Amino acid sequence: MAKVQTKEEEIIPEQVKMEKEKKIKKSSKASEKTFLETIAGIGPTTRKRLEDAGYGSKEAIALATRSQLTDISGIAEKTASLLIREARARFDLGLKKATTYEEAAKTRVKLTSSSKAFDDLLGGGFETGSITELAGENGCGKTQIAHQLAINCVKYLDLDVIWIDTEGTFRFNRIVQIAKASEIDPEKVLARITVGRAYNSEHQMALTEEALTMVPNVGLIIVDSLMSHFRSEFAGRATLAERQQLIGKHLSFISKQAEILNCVGIVTNQVAAKPDAMFFGDPNKPVGGNVVGHTVTTRLMIRKGKATKRTATLTKNPELPDGKIEFAITSEGVRDHIK
Ligand code: GTP
Ligand code: MG
């Protein structure tokens, strides 16, 4: 008669296997050395000093300057040079062949604005892989453009949208209205937009990071608006450096993710009067200083005209000439301006 296998007999070999695996994991963990432990001549005291100063990993050291390391007490020039050399040898700093960029450029897609003139200004539309800033005064239409782009992302790219809303201006009924006018089922669009209502700058950064890591098929991320919380929370000169550092971190993250995920990054921004305003040109400039100016790839200034008329001025893009066009914000969304 064949032996009937009992429940215990089935379980025991599994348990033995798991215990064995646990032991292997434990022993390999014990033998895993940290980067600093692998460097001959770095004793426990130096190691602790480096770790306490935030230089415990090869990544942190590879990106550090020699003076940053020698500023730590007890770290000599020679040690700093050795550590940086070793860290850089074991860390991919990101050198790439130019052909890699050519490959990446081929995968870039343009998202239409629904206005031919606007698309032409942008060489075909809003490009994936980088951040475009929409800057302008209250009511010029930044949030309206964002609504249209969200719909177009679902309609033309068939991809998801992340909307980080810092001012409570995302309007589902505006999505419904513009989607209907754009001949796409509003429910289909709404189902693909993930909205994060950010109540302060910390929340804004956390929501952005979570959304960009959780949402599966992102074609567009909108941060509307980028600076409102930062401006109200970090008022005054004393906190300016900290504010700029946080904005830099926030924008760099979005920029990097836009590149990796190959999605369109949109940040809206307020403007402030230039302190040295002249009698010609635009008297306003986007807020956020050089950090924002340098990190965004494309910068557009939006201005309100009569009735539905608007103008968009391209002031920064690495491969397009500056230019200015007219377009319209209508009940149906973004459209060409009809003279
Ligand atoms: P802030 O967020 O305050 O800086 O402004 P914004 O640039 O985001 O402005 P927003 O996109 O909210 O634009 C608001 C303006 O869009 C309104 O003042 C109207 O001129 C226009 N607008 C909004 N909805 C409609 C609509 O249904 N029909 C028409 N014709 N215009 C609209
Ligand atoms: Mg707005």
mmCIF file of C-alpha atoms and ligand atoms in Angstrom:
data_model
loop_
_atom_site.group_PDB
_atom_site.id
_atom_site.type_symbol
_atom_site.label_atom_id
_atom_site.label_comp_id
_atom_site.label_asym_id
_atom_site.label_seq_id
_atom_site.Cartn_x
_atom_site.Cartn_y
_atom_site.Cartn_z
ATOM 1 C CA MET A 1 0.000 0.000 0.000
ATOM 2 C CA ALA A 2 1.338 3.420 -0.861
ATOM 3 C CA LYS A 3 2.335 5.500 2.117
ATOM 4 C CA VAL A 4 -0.009 8.438 2.734
ATOM 5 C CA GLN A 5 1.961 11.625 3.297
ATOM 6 C CA THR A 6 0.886 13.413 6.447
ATOM 7 C CA LYS A 7 0.652 17.180 6.785
ATOM 8 C CA GLU A 8 3.715 17.218 9.092
ATOM 9 C CA GLU A 9 5.818 15.392 6.550
ATOM 10 C CA GLU A 10 4.984 17.988 3.942
ATOM 11 C CA ILE A 11 5.839 20.841 6.254
ATOM 12 C CA ILE A 12 9.119 19.606 7.726
ATOM 13 C CA PRO A 13 11.248 19.674 4.567
ATOM 14 C CA GLU A 14 9.906 23.212 3.771
ATOM 15 C CA GLN A 15 10.828 24.364 7.262
ATOM 16 C CA VAL A 16 14.287 22.878 6.996
ATOM 17 C CA LYS A 17 14.753 24.626 3.663
ATOM 18 C CA MET A 18 13.647 27.977 5.086
ATOM 19 C CA GLU A 19 15.920 27.656 8.118
ATOM 20 C CA LYS A 20 18.828 26.847 5.812
ATOM 21 C CA GLU A 21 18.072 29.899 3.647
ATOM 22 C CA LYS A 22 17.832 32.084 6.742
ATOM 23 C CA LYS A 23 21.253 30.878 7.892
ATOM 24 C CA ILE A 24 22.793 31.566 4.474
ATOM 25 C CA LYS A 25 21.267 35.072 4.432
ATOM 26 C CA LYS A 26 22.537 35.758 7.948
ATOM 27 C CA SER A 27 26.076 34.659 7.199
ATOM 28 C CA SER A 28 26.257 36.583 3.917
ATOM 29 C CA LYS A 29 24.967 39.681 5.737
ATOM 30 C CA ALA A 30 27.653 39.325 8.367
ATOM 31 C CA SER A 31 30.325 39.154 5.679
ATOM 32 C CA GLU A 32 28.899 42.186 3.796
ATOM 33 C CA LYS A 33 31.210 45.098 4.469
ATOM 34 C CA THR A 34 30.321 48.729 4.150
ATOM 35 C CA PHE A 35 32.300 50.778 1.626
ATOM 36 C CA LEU A 36 34.384 52.422 4.366
ATOM 37 C CA GLU A 37 35.205 49.058 5.944
ATOM 38 C CA THR A 38 36.749 47.903 2.694
ATOM 39 C CA ILE A 39 39.243 50.785 2.528
ATOM 40 C CA ALA A 40 42.594 49.865 4.021
ATOM 41 C CA GLY A 41 43.841 52.453 6.476
ATOM 42 C CA ILE A 42 40.404 53.735 7.520
ATOM 43 C CA GLY A 43 40.008 52.851 11.179
ATOM 44 C CA PRO A 44 36.821 52.830 13.233
ATOM 45 C CA THR A 45 37.294 56.418 14.505
ATOM 46 C CA THR A 46 37.705 57.922 11.027
ATOM 47 C CA ARG A 47 34.856 55.755 9.786
ATOM 48 C CA LYS A 48 32.556 57.057 12.496
ATOM 49 C CA ARG A 49 33.524 60.671 11.779
ATOM 50 C CA LEU A 50 32.742 60.222 8.089
ATOM 51 C CA GLU A 51 29.462 58.437 8.782
ATOM 52 C CA ASP A 52 28.361 61.093 11.278
ATOM 53 C CA ALA A 53 29.019 63.784 8.679
ATOM 54 C CA GLY A 54 26.846 61.944 6.143
ATOM 55 C CA TYR A 55 29.694 60.369 4.138
ATOM 56 C CA GLY A 56 29.150 56.711 4.994
ATOM 57 C CA SER A 57 28.395 55.457 1.493
ATOM 58 C CA LYS A 58 30.410 55.289 -1.727
ATOM 59 C CA GLU A 59 27.695 57.360 -3.463
ATOM 60 C CA ALA A 60 28.027 60.242 -0.968
ATOM 61 C CA ILE A 61 31.826 60.182 -1.159
ATOM 62 C CA ALA A 62 31.954 59.850 -4.940
ATOM 63 C CA LEU A 63 29.935 63.042 -5.294
ATOM 64 C CA ALA A 64 31.784 64.947 -2.554
ATOM 65 C CA THR A 65 34.576 67.449 -3.094
ATOM 66 C CA ARG A 66 37.940 67.055 -1.387
ATOM 67 C CA SER A 67 37.363 70.139 0.753
ATOM 68 C CA GLN A 68 34.017 68.799 1.975
ATOM 69 C CA LEU A 69 35.840 65.769 3.346
ATOM 70 C CA THR A 70 38.809 67.665 4.767
ATOM 71 C CA ASP A 71 36.355 69.955 6.588
ATOM 72 C CA ILE A 72 35.534 66.942 8.767
ATOM 73 C CA SER A 73 37.909 66.956 11.721
ATOM 74 C CA GLY A 74 40.658 64.336 11.488
ATOM 75 C CA ILE A 75 40.362 63.806 7.706
ATOM 76 C CA ALA A 76 43.632 64.678 5.986
ATOM 77 C CA GLU A 77 44.040 65.665 2.314
ATOM 78 C CA LYS A 78 45.611 62.302 1.523
ATOM 79 C CA THR A 79 42.744 60.343 3.076
ATOM 80 C CA ALA A 80 40.159 62.479 1.306
ATOM 81 C CA SER A 81 41.856 61.911 -2.077
ATOM 82 C CA LEU A 82 42.097 58.167 -1.473
ATOM 83 C CA LEU A 83 38.439 57.897 -0.477
ATOM 84 C CA ILE A 84 37.187 59.909 -3.459
ATOM 85 C CA ARG A 85 39.353 57.921 -5.879
ATOM 86 C CA GLU A 86 38.137 54.581 -4.488
ATOM 87 C CA ALA A 87 34.488 55.682 -4.345
ATOM 88 C CA ARG A 88 34.524 56.983 -7.907
ATOM 89 C CA ALA A 89 36.134 53.789 -9.146
ATOM 90 C CA ARG A 90 33.252 51.786 -7.723
ATOM 91 C CA PHE A 91 30.397 54.156 -8.508
ATOM 92 C CA ASP A 92 28.906 54.854 -11.886
ATOM 93 C CA LEU A 93 29.021 58.636 -12.089
ATOM 94 C CA GLY A 94 26.899 58.613 -15.201
ATOM 95 C CA LEU A 95 29.227 58.953 -18.163
ATOM 96 C CA LYS A 96 27.356 57.978 -21.287
ATOM 97 C CA LYS A 97 28.129 57.810 -24.962
ATOM 98 C CA ALA A 98 26.519 60.579 -26.992
ATOM 99 C CA THR A 99 24.679 57.873 -28.926
ATOM 100 C CA THR A 100 22.714 57.128 -25.736
ATOM 101 C CA TYR A 101 21.319 60.643 -25.948
ATOM 102 C CA GLU A 102 20.462 60.083 -29.571
ATOM 103 C CA GLU A 103 18.532 56.952 -28.561
ATOM 104 C CA ALA A 104 16.738 58.821 -25.755
ATOM 105 C CA ALA A 105 15.849 61.681 -28.110
ATOM 106 C CA LYS A 106 14.209 59.203 -30.474
ATOM 107 C CA THR A 107 11.856 58.057 -27.714
ATOM 108 C CA ARG A 108 10.749 61.598 -26.848
ATOM 109 C CA VAL A 109 7.139 62.370 -27.710
ATOM 110 C CA LYS A 110 5.331 65.697 -28.135
ATOM 111 C CA LEU A 111 2.052 66.253 -26.353
ATOM 112 C CA THR A 112 -0.287 68.571 -28.215
ATOM 113 C CA SER A 113 -1.750 71.669 -26.548
ATOM 114 C CA SER A 114 -4.816 71.670 -28.855
ATOM 115 C CA SER A 115 -3.611 74.908 -30.451
ATOM 116 C CA LYS A 116 -1.604 74.632 -33.654
ATOM 117 C CA ALA A 117 0.165 77.945 -33.026
ATOM 118 C CA PHE A 118 1.129 76.860 -29.511
ATOM 119 C CA ASP A 119 2.400 73.490 -30.759
ATOM 120 C CA ASP A 120 4.426 75.171 -33.496
ATOM 121 C CA LEU A 121 6.086 77.424 -30.914
ATOM 122 C CA LEU A 122 7.174 74.254 -29.097
ATOM 123 C CA GLY A 123 8.363 72.402 -32.179
ATOM 124 C CA GLY A 124 5.292 70.143 -32.144
ATOM 125 C CA GLY A 125 4.046 70.261 -28.554
ATOM 126 C CA PHE A 126 5.106 69.757 -24.941
ATOM 127 C CA GLU A 127 8.018 67.352 -24.947
ATOM 128 C CA THR A 128 8.370 64.271 -22.747
ATOM 129 C CA GLY A 129 11.577 63.774 -20.775
ATOM 130 C CA SER A 130 11.861 67.215 -19.209
ATOM 131 C CA ILE A 131 10.099 69.997 -17.314
ATOM 132 C CA THR A 132 8.235 72.857 -18.958
ATOM 133 C CA GLU A 133 7.353 75.835 -16.811
ATOM 134 C CA LEU A 134 4.173 77.840 -17.414
ATOM 135 C CA ALA A 135 4.596 81.217 -15.762
ATOM 136 C CA GLY A 136 2.242 84.160 -15.649
ATOM 137 C CA GLU A 137 -0.060 86.382 -13.639
ATOM 138 C CA ASN A 138 -3.251 85.252 -11.904
ATOM 139 C CA GLY A 139 -5.929 84.252 -14.348
ATOM 140 C CA CYS A 140 -3.664 84.099 -17.403
ATOM 141 C CA GLY A 141 -4.655 80.458 -17.960
ATOM 142 C CA LYS A 142 -1.903 78.216 -16.523
ATOM 143 C CA THR A 143 -4.357 75.896 -14.780
ATOM 144 C CA GLN A 144 -6.592 75.853 -17.864
ATOM 145 C CA ILE A 145 -3.665 74.722 -20.029
ATOM 146 C CA ALA A 146 -2.911 72.032 -17.453
ATOM 147 C CA HIS A 147 -6.508 70.727 -17.684
ATOM 148 C CA GLN A 148 -6.238 70.546 -21.475
ATOM 149 C CA LEU A 149 -2.888 68.744 -21.319
ATOM 150 C CA ALA A 150 -4.273 66.185 -18.849
ATOM 151 C CA ILE A 151 -7.058 65.346 -21.296
ATOM 152 C CA ASN A 152 -4.692 65.247 -24.253
ATOM 153 C CA CYS A 153 -2.317 62.941 -22.387
ATOM 154 C CA VAL A 154 -5.089 60.363 -22.005
ATOM 155 C CA LYS A 155 -6.500 60.948 -25.475
ATOM 156 C CA TYR A 156 -3.339 60.989 -27.562
ATOM 157 C CA LEU A 157 -0.700 59.211 -25.468
ATOM 158 C CA ASP A 158 -3.054 56.777 -23.697
ATOM 159 C CA LEU A 159 -1.074 57.340 -20.502
ATOM 160 C CA ASP A 160 -1.801 58.312 -16.891
ATOM 161 C CA VAL A 161 -1.657 61.783 -15.365
ATOM 162 C CA ILE A 162 -0.374 62.894 -11.960
ATOM 163 C CA TRP A 163 -1.743 66.221 -10.726
ATOM 164 C CA ILE A 164 -0.157 67.778 -7.655
ATOM 165 C CA ASP A 165 -2.598 70.494 -6.664
ATOM 166 C CA THR A 166 -1.244 73.038 -4.196
ATOM 167 C CA GLU A 167 -4.007 75.628 -4.488
ATOM 168 C CA GLY A 168 -7.141 73.496 -4.764
ATOM 169 C CA THR A 169 -7.732 74.543 -8.372
ATOM 170 C CA PHE A 170 -8.083 71.140 -10.025
ATOM 171 C CA ARG A 171 -11.677 71.027 -11.285
ATOM 172 C CA PHE A 172 -13.218 67.719 -12.241
ATOM 173 C CA ASN A 173 -16.152 69.523 -13.910
ATOM 174 C CA ARG A 174 -13.711 71.479 -16.087
ATOM 175 C CA ILE A 175 -12.156 68.152 -17.091
ATOM 176 C CA VAL A 176 -15.633 66.903 -18.014
ATOM 177 C CA GLN A 177 -16.382 70.046 -20.035
ATOM 178 C CA ILE A 178 -13.075 70.108 -21.934
ATOM 179 C CA ALA A 179 -13.039 66.327 -22.436
ATOM 180 C CA LYS A 180 -16.492 66.435 -24.042
ATOM 181 C CA ALA A 181 -15.348 69.256 -26.331
ATOM 182 C CA SER A 182 -12.220 67.205 -27.130
ATOM 183 C CA GLU A 183 -14.391 64.215 -28.022
ATOM 184 C CA ILE A 184 -13.181 61.839 -25.355
ATOM 185 C CA ASP A 185 -15.242 60.144 -22.656
ATOM 186 C CA PRO A 186 -14.759 62.286 -19.495
ATOM 187 C CA GLU A 187 -15.016 59.214 -17.267
ATOM 188 C CA LYS A 188 -12.130 57.624 -19.121
ATOM 189 C CA VAL A 189 -10.033 60.726 -18.516
ATOM 190 C CA LEU A 190 -10.963 61.115 -14.842
ATOM 191 C CA ALA A 191 -10.143 57.470 -14.192
ATOM 192 C CA ARG A 192 -6.583 58.071 -15.335
ATOM 193 C CA ILE A 193 -5.811 61.208 -13.345
ATOM 194 C CA THR A 194 -4.315 60.809 -9.867
ATOM 195 C CA VAL A 195 -4.736 64.000 -7.863
ATOM 196 C CA GLY A 196 -2.671 64.850 -4.801
ATOM 197 C CA ARG A 197 -3.905 67.888 -2.881
ATOM 198 C CA ALA A 198 -0.800 69.271 -1.161
ATOM 199 C CA TYR A 199 -1.362 71.280 2.005
ATOM 200 C CA ASN A 200 2.220 72.450 2.555
ATOM 201 C CA SER A 201 5.611 72.220 0.871
ATOM 202 C CA GLU A 202 6.663 69.044 2.711
ATOM 203 C CA HIS A 203 3.397 67.422 1.691
ATOM 204 C CA GLN A 204 3.893 68.630 -1.890
ATOM 205 C CA MET A 205 7.312 66.981 -2.119
ATOM 206 C CA ALA A 206 6.144 63.760 -0.448
ATOM 207 C CA LEU A 207 3.074 63.451 -2.704
ATOM 208 C CA THR A 208 5.177 64.052 -5.801
ATOM 209 C CA GLU A 209 7.695 61.392 -4.840
ATOM 210 C CA GLU A 210 5.009 58.885 -3.928
ATOM 211 C CA ALA A 211 2.984 59.506 -7.078
ATOM 212 C CA LEU A 212 5.993 59.265 -9.378
ATOM 213 C CA THR A 213 6.984 55.957 -7.856
ATOM 214 C CA MET A 214 3.480 54.467 -7.553
ATOM 215 C CA VAL A 215 1.515 55.493 -10.657
ATOM 216 C CA PRO A 216 2.274 52.880 -13.321
ATOM 217 C CA ASN A 217 2.092 54.512 -16.765
ATOM 218 C CA VAL A 218 2.788 58.197 -16.301
ATOM 219 C CA GLY A 219 2.654 60.376 -19.388
ATOM 220 C CA LEU A 220 2.294 63.703 -17.622
ATOM 221 C CA ILE A 221 3.023 65.168 -14.190
ATOM 222 C CA ILE A 222 1.617 68.575 -13.309
ATOM 223 C CA VAL A 223 2.654 70.578 -10.264
ATOM 224 C CA ASP A 224 0.185 73.468 -10.012
ATOM 225 C CA SER A 225 1.666 75.592 -8.591
ATOM 226 C CA LEU A 226 5.308 74.970 -7.853
ATOM 227 C CA MET A 227 6.092 77.883 -5.568
ATOM 228 C CA SER A 228 2.941 78.901 -3.672
ATOM 229 C CA HIS A 229 3.658 76.912 -0.485
ATOM 230 C CA PHE A 230 7.392 77.588 -0.554
ATOM 231 C CA ARG A 231 6.783 81.318 -0.882
ATOM 232 C CA SER A 232 4.353 81.530 2.006
ATOM 233 C CA GLU A 233 6.265 79.192 4.317
ATOM 234 C CA PHE A 234 9.754 80.584 3.748
ATOM 235 C CA ALA A 235 9.214 84.289 3.943
ATOM 236 C CA GLY A 236 12.207 86.540 4.495
ATOM 237 C CA ARG A 237 15.905 86.463 3.761
ATOM 238 C CA ALA A 238 16.891 84.228 6.665
ATOM 239 C CA THR A 239 15.212 81.142 5.200
ATOM 240 C CA LEU A 240 15.931 81.839 1.544
ATOM 241 C CA ALA A 241 18.886 79.455 1.265
ATOM 242 C CA GLU A 242 16.936 76.594 2.820
ATOM 243 C CA ARG A 243 13.945 77.307 0.595
ATOM 244 C CA GLN A 244 16.052 77.305 -2.562
ATOM 245 C CA GLN A 245 17.738 74.078 -1.525
ATOM 246 C CA LEU A 246 14.375 72.344 -1.065
ATOM 247 C CA ILE A 247 13.002 73.655 -4.353
ATOM 248 C CA GLY A 248 16.158 72.468 -6.083
ATOM 249 C CA LYS A 249 15.704 69.003 -4.607
ATOM 250 C CA HIS A 250 12.003 68.905 -5.517
ATOM 251 C CA LEU A 251 12.576 70.035 -9.113
ATOM 252 C CA SER A 252 15.603 67.795 -9.649
ATOM 253 C CA PHE A 253 13.551 64.809 -8.593
ATOM 254 C CA ILE A 254 10.751 65.672 -11.028
ATOM 255 C CA SER A 255 13.253 66.365 -13.778
ATOM 256 C CA LYS A 256 15.060 63.071 -13.272
ATOM 257 C CA GLN A 257 11.806 61.098 -13.139
ATOM 258 C CA ALA A 258 10.474 62.885 -16.229
ATOM 259 C CA GLU A 259 13.609 61.711 -18.027
ATOM 260 C CA ILE A 260 13.512 58.150 -16.717
ATOM 261 C CA LEU A 261 9.750 57.679 -17.192
ATOM 262 C CA ASN A 262 9.782 59.680 -20.436
ATOM 263 C CA CYS A 263 6.830 61.788 -19.344
ATOM 264 C CA VAL A 264 5.972 65.468 -19.717
ATOM 265 C CA GLY A 265 6.731 67.537 -16.613
ATOM 266 C CA ILE A 266 4.666 70.707 -16.159
ATOM 267 C CA VAL A 267 5.154 73.181 -13.347
ATOM 268 C CA THR A 268 3.130 76.362 -13.131
ATOM 269 C CA ASN A 269 4.690 79.413 -11.578
ATOM 270 C CA GLN A 270 3.741 82.835 -10.363
ATOM 271 C CA VAL A 271 5.473 86.000 -11.483
ATOM 272 C CA ALA A 272 6.737 89.017 -9.588
ATOM 273 C CA ALA A 273 7.682 92.498 -10.734
ATOM 274 C CA LYS A 274 11.334 92.732 -11.691
ATOM 275 C CA PRO A 275 13.103 94.975 -9.211
ATOM 276 C CA ASP A 276 14.980 96.599 -12.101
ATOM 277 C CA ALA A 277 11.912 96.928 -14.360
ATOM 278 C CA MET A 278 12.546 98.819 -17.583
ATOM 279 C CA PHE A 279 10.080 100.620 -19.802
ATOM 280 C CA PHE A 280 10.214 97.878 -22.416
ATOM 281 C CA GLY A 281 9.947 94.101 -22.340
ATOM 282 C CA ASP A 282 8.072 92.101 -19.732
ATOM 283 C CA PRO A 283 8.021 93.824 -16.350
ATOM 284 C CA ASN A 284 7.433 90.476 -14.625
ATOM 285 C CA LYS A 285 9.601 87.455 -14.143
ATOM 286 C CA PRO A 286 8.879 83.974 -12.755
ATOM 287 C CA VAL A 287 9.570 83.559 -9.039
ATOM 288 C CA GLY A 288 11.984 80.980 -7.604
ATOM 289 C CA GLY A 289 15.224 82.524 -8.833
ATOM 290 C CA ASN A 290 18.036 80.715 -10.579
ATOM 291 C CA VAL A 291 17.204 77.308 -9.124
ATOM 292 C CA VAL A 292 13.925 77.204 -11.028
ATOM 293 C CA GLY A 293 15.339 79.018 -14.069
ATOM 294 C CA HIS A 294 18.169 76.513 -14.431
ATOM 295 C CA THR A 295 16.247 73.325 -13.697
ATOM 296 C CA VAL A 296 13.337 73.761 -16.064
ATOM 297 C CA THR A 297 14.234 72.894 -19.638
ATOM 298 C CA THR A 298 11.523 74.985 -21.240
ATOM 299 C CA ARG A 299 10.156 78.278 -19.952
ATOM 300 C CA LEU A 300 6.907 79.793 -21.215
ATOM 301 C CA MET A 301 5.435 83.130 -20.180
ATOM 302 C CA ILE A 302 1.651 83.293 -20.543
ATOM 303 C CA ARG A 303 -0.101 86.643 -20.769
ATOM 304 C CA LYS A 304 -3.766 87.569 -20.747
ATOM 305 C CA GLY A 305 -5.235 89.565 -23.612
ATOM 306 C CA LYS A 306 -8.748 90.740 -24.411
ATOM 307 C CA ALA A 307 -11.566 88.192 -23.835
ATOM 308 C CA THR A 308 -10.288 84.700 -24.659
ATOM 309 C CA LYS A 309 -7.030 85.848 -26.249
ATOM 310 C CA ARG A 310 -3.734 84.856 -24.630
ATOM 311 C CA THR A 311 -0.087 85.037 -25.649
ATOM 312 C CA ALA A 312 2.635 82.499 -24.955
ATOM 313 C CA THR A 313 6.277 83.531 -25.122
ATOM 314 C CA LEU A 314 9.004 80.920 -25.240
ATOM 315 C CA THR A 315 11.979 82.308 -23.347
ATOM 316 C CA LYS A 316 14.044 79.210 -22.789
ATOM 317 C CA ASN A 317 14.599 75.932 -24.605
ATOM 318 C CA PRO A 318 17.917 74.308 -25.552
ATOM 319 C CA GLU A 319 16.938 73.591 -29.148
ATOM 320 C CA LEU A 320 14.177 75.999 -30.148
ATOM 321 C CA PRO A 321 14.336 79.697 -30.997
ATOM 322 C CA ASP A 322 12.564 82.118 -28.655
ATOM 323 C CA GLY A 323 9.200 83.229 -29.981
ATOM 324 C CA LYS A 324 5.749 84.499 -29.204
ATOM 325 C CA ILE A 325 2.332 83.302 -30.370
ATOM 326 C CA GLU A 326 -1.332 84.000 -29.750
ATOM 327 C CA PHE A 327 -3.781 81.360 -28.603
ATOM 328 C CA ALA A 328 -7.147 81.236 -26.827
ATOM 329 C CA ILE A 329 -8.604 79.919 -23.588
ATOM 330 C CA THR A 330 -12.246 79.119 -24.274
ATOM 331 C CA SER A 331 -14.986 77.121 -22.546
ATOM 332 C CA GLU A 332 -13.831 74.221 -24.709
ATOM 333 C CA GLY A 333 -10.232 74.497 -23.523
ATOM 334 C CA VAL A 334 -7.079 75.627 -25.301
ATOM 335 C CA ARG A 335 -7.659 76.600 -28.925
ATOM 336 C CA ASP A 336 -6.096 78.707 -31.673
ATOM 337 C CA HIS A 337 -6.932 82.401 -31.439
ATOM 338 C CA ILE A 338 -9.250 83.436 -34.237
ATOM 339 C CA LYS A 339 -8.661 87.021 -35.331
HETATM 340 P P1 GTP B 1 -3.527 81.522 -10.915
HETATM 341 O O1 GTP B 1 -3.591 80.092 -10.578
HETATM 342 O O2 GTP B 1 -4.434 82.354 -10.072
HETATM 343 O O3 GTP B 1 -2.143 82.073 -10.941
HETATM 344 O O4 GTP B 1 -4.101 81.710 -12.404
HETATM 345 P P2 GTP B 1 -4.021 80.735 -13.674
HETATM 346 O O5 GTP B 1 -3.024 81.265 -14.604
HETATM 347 O O6 GTP B 1 -3.911 79.324 -13.264
HETATM 348 O O7 GTP B 1 -5.429 81.012 -14.325
HETATM 349 P P3 GTP B 1 -6.528 79.928 -14.725
HETATM 350 O O8 GTP B 1 -5.951 78.895 -15.585
HETATM 351 O O9 GTP B 1 -7.264 79.521 -13.517
HETATM 352 O O10 GTP B 1 -7.440 80.820 -15.640
HETATM 353 C C1 GTP B 1 -8.625 81.374 -15.218
HETATM 354 C C2 GTP B 1 -9.170 82.111 -16.397
HETATM 355 O O11 GTP B 1 -9.428 81.192 -17.465
HETATM 356 C C3 GTP B 1 -10.485 82.768 -16.122
HETATM 357 O O12 GTP B 1 -10.310 84.028 -15.561
HETATM 358 C C4 GTP B 1 -11.083 82.845 -17.512
HETATM 359 O O13 GTP B 1 -10.557 83.942 -18.197
HETATM 360 C C5 GTP B 1 -10.571 81.596 -18.177
HETATM 361 N N1 GTP B 1 -11.567 80.512 -18.108
HETATM 362 C C6 GTP B 1 -11.722 79.581 -17.169
HETATM 363 N N2 GTP B 1 -12.787 78.808 -17.448
HETATM 364 C C7 GTP B 1 -13.302 79.262 -18.584
HETATM 365 C C8 GTP B 1 -14.411 78.900 -19.390
HETATM 366 O O14 GTP B 1 -15.150 77.973 -19.094
HETATM 367 N N3 GTP B 1 -14.625 79.627 -20.504
HETATM 368 C C9 GTP B 1 -13.829 80.669 -20.864
HETATM 369 N N4 GTP B 1 -14.070 81.340 -21.982
HETATM 370 N N5 GTP B 1 -12.785 81.039 -20.128
HETATM 371 C C10 GTP B 1 -12.519 80.359 -19.003
HETATM 372 MG MG MG B 2 -3.887 78.344 -11.458
#
